mmCIF file with all atom_site columns, C-alpha atoms in Angstrom:
data_model
loop_
_atom_site.group_PDB
_atom_site.id
_atom_site.type_symbol
_atom_site.label_atom_id
_atom_site.label_alt_id
_atom_site.label_comp_id
_atom_site.label_asym_id
_atom_site.label_entity_id
_atom_site.label_seq_id
_atom_site.pdbx_PDB_ins_code
_atom_site.Cartn_x
_atom_site.Cartn_y
_atom_site.Cartn_z
_atom_site.occupancy
_atom_site.B_iso_or_equiv
_atom_site.pdbx_formal_charge
_atom_site.auth_seq_id
_atom_site.auth_comp_id
_atom_site.auth_asym_id
_atom_site.auth_atom_id
_atom_site.pdbx_PDB_model_num
ATOM 1  C CA . MET A 1 1  ? -78.160 -63.372 106.887 1.00 0.00 ? 317 MET A CA 1
ATOM 2  C CA . VAL A 1 2  ? -80.751 -65.158 109.024 1.00 0.00 ? 318 VAL A CA 1
ATOM 3  C CA . LYS A 1 3  ? -83.298 -65.046 106.194 1.00 0.00 ? 319 LYS A CA 1
ATOM 4  C CA . VAL A 1 4  ? -80.819 -66.697 103.819 1.00 0.00 ? 320 VAL A CA 1
ATOM 5  C CA . MET A 1 5  ? -80.071 -69.464 106.327 1.00 0.00 ? 321 MET A CA 1
ATOM 6  C CA . VAL A 1 6  ? -83.770 -70.103 106.970 1.00 0.00 ? 322 VAL A CA 1
ATOM 7  C CA . THR A 1 7  ? -84.394 -70.277 103.221 1.00 0.00 ? 323 THR A CA 1
ATOM 8  C CA . LEU A 1 8  ? -81.521 -72.735 102.732 1.00 0.00 ? 324 LEU A CA 1
ATOM 9  C CA . GLY A 1 9  ? -82.827 -74.812 105.631 1.00 0.00 ? 325 GLY A CA 1
ATOM 10 C CA . LEU A 1 10 ? -86.332 -74.939 104.140 1.00 0.00 ? 326 LEU A CA 1
ATOM 11 C CA . ILE A 1 11 ? -84.913 -75.936 100.748 1.00 0.00 ? 327 ILE A CA 1
ATOM 12 C CA . ALA A 1 12 ? -82.897 -78.715 102.401 1.00 0.00 ? 328 ALA A CA 1
ATOM 13 C CA . VAL A 1 13 ? -85.988 -79.962 104.270 1.00 0.00 ? 329 VAL A CA 1
ATOM 14 C CA . ASN A 1 14 ? -88.084 -79.930 101.086 1.00 0.00 ? 330 ASN A CA 1
ATOM 15 C CA . GLU A 1 15 ? -85.430 -81.869 99.155  1.00 0.00 ? 331 GLU A CA 1
ATOM 16 C CA . ALA A 1 16 ? -85.090 -84.374 101.999 1.00 0.00 ? 332 ALA A CA 1
ATOM 17 C CA . LEU A 1 17 ? -88.860 -84.877 102.212 1.00 0.00 ? 333 LEU A CA 1
ATOM 18 C CA . ILE A 1 18 ? -89.114 -85.325 98.449  1.00 0.00 ? 334 ILE A CA 1
ATOM 19 C CA . ALA A 1 19 ? -86.249 -87.844 98.483  1.00 0.00 ? 335 ALA A CA 1
ATOM 20 C CA . GLN A 1 20 ? -87.713 -89.935 101.338 1.00 0.00 ? 336 GLN A CA 1
ATOM 21 C CA . GLY A 1 21 ? -90.119 -89.073 104.141 1.00 0.00 ? 337 GLY A CA 1
ATOM 22 C CA . ASN A 1 22 ? -88.146 -90.552 107.015 1.00 0.00 ? 338 ASN A CA 1
ATOM 23 C CA . LEU A 1 23 ? -88.178 -89.468 110.641 1.00 0.00 ? 339 LEU A CA 1
ATOM 24 C CA . SER A 1 24 ? -84.378 -89.735 110.688 1.00 0.00 ? 340 SER A CA 1
ATOM 25 C CA . ILE A 1 25 ? -84.217 -86.784 108.290 1.00 0.00 ? 341 ILE A CA 1
ATOM 26 C CA . TRP A 1 26 ? -86.040 -84.594 110.798 1.00 0.00 ? 342 TRP A CA 1
ATOM 27 C CA . ILE A 1 27 ? -83.761 -85.774 113.607 1.00 0.00 ? 343 ILE A CA 1
ATOM 28 C CA . GLY A 1 28 ? -80.695 -85.053 111.474 1.00 0.00 ? 344 GLY A CA 1
ATOM 29 C CA . PHE A 1 29 ? -82.050 -81.648 110.459 1.00 0.00 ? 345 PHE A CA 1
ATOM 30 C CA . ALA A 1 30 ? -82.787 -80.735 114.085 1.00 0.00 ? 346 ALA A CA 1
ATOM 31 C CA . ALA A 1 31 ? -79.252 -81.748 115.093 1.00 0.00 ? 347 ALA A CA 1
ATOM 32 C CA . PHE A 1 32 ? -77.772 -79.798 112.160 1.00 0.00 ? 348 PHE A CA 1
ATOM 33 C CA . ARG A 1 33 ? -79.858 -76.737 113.032 1.00 0.00 ? 349 ARG A CA 1
ATOM 34 C CA . TRP A 1 34 ? -78.790 -76.946 116.703 1.00 0.00 ? 350 TRP A CA 1
ATOM 35 C CA . ILE A 1 35 ? -75.116 -77.147 115.704 1.00 0.00 ? 351 ILE A CA 1
ATOM 36 C CA . LEU A 1 36 ? -75.569 -74.214 113.313 1.00 0.00 ? 352 LEU A CA 1
ATOM 37 C CA . ILE A 1 37 ? -77.274 -72.040 115.955 1.00 0.00 ? 353 ILE A CA 1
ATOM 38 C CA . HIS A 1 38 ? -74.641 -72.961 118.550 1.00 0.00 ? 354 HIS A CA 1
ATOM 39 C CA . ALA A 1 39 ? -71.841 -72.040 116.128 1.00 0.00 ? 355 ALA A CA 1
ATOM 40 C CA . LEU A 1 40 ? -73.535 -68.696 115.398 1.00 0.00 ? 356 LEU A CA 1
ATOM 41 C CA . GLU A 1 41 ? -73.856 -67.954 119.124 1.00 0.00 ? 357 GLU A CA 1
ATOM 42 C CA . CYS A 1 42 ? -70.174 -68.706 119.660 1.00 0.00 ? 358 CYS A CA 1
ATOM 43 C CA . MET A 1 43 ? -69.261 -66.474 116.706 1.00 0.00 ? 359 MET A CA 1
ATOM 44 C CA . LEU A 1 44 ? -71.416 -63.611 118.028 1.00 0.00 ? 360 LEU A CA 1
ATOM 45 C CA . LEU A 1 45 ? -69.868 -63.889 121.499 1.00 0.00 ? 361 LEU A CA 1
ATOM 46 C CA . TYR A 1 46 ? -66.426 -63.925 119.873 1.00 0.00 ? 362 TYR A CA 1
ATOM 47 C CA . LEU A 1 47 ? -67.176 -60.807 117.806 1.00 0.00 ? 363 LEU A CA 1
ATOM 48 C CA . MET A 1 48 ? -68.865 -58.879 120.623 1.00 0.00 ? 364 MET A CA 1
ATOM 49 C CA . TYR A 1 49 ? -65.666 -58.659 122.655 1.00 0.00 ? 365 TYR A CA 1
ATOM 50 C CA . PRO A 1 50 ? -63.977 -55.329 121.810 1.00 0.00 ? 366 PRO A CA 1
ATOM 51 C CA . PHE A 1 51 ? -60.473 -56.814 121.578 1.00 0.00 ? 367 PHE A CA 1
ATOM 52 C CA . GLY A 1 52 ? -61.198 -60.354 120.470 1.00 0.00 ? 368 GLY A CA 1
ATOM 53 C CA . PRO A 1 53 ? -61.608 -63.290 122.835 1.00 0.00 ? 369 PRO A CA 1
ATOM 54 C CA . PRO A 1 54 ? -61.003 -62.621 126.552 1.00 0.00 ? 370 PRO A CA 1
ATOM 55 C CA . ASP A 1 55 ? -57.923 -64.852 126.750 1.00 0.00 ? 371 ASP A CA 1
ATOM 56 C CA . ARG A 1 56 ? -56.041 -62.484 124.425 1.00 0.00 ? 372 ARG A CA 1
ATOM 57 C CA . GLN A 1 57 ? -56.689 -59.338 126.467 1.00 0.00 ? 373 GLN A CA 1
#
């Protein structure tokens, strides 16, 4: 799963760099990657609870 996401991220970076070598692309990619990692962390925390999220226990 992680390997697939890293590969997709590298492909996206390569395409962006080929299209135009702007610094804004790197800023956007860093923001996108941060959002993606944050969403994955939230999902893992959600799944690690034995009976779902704590507010439903």
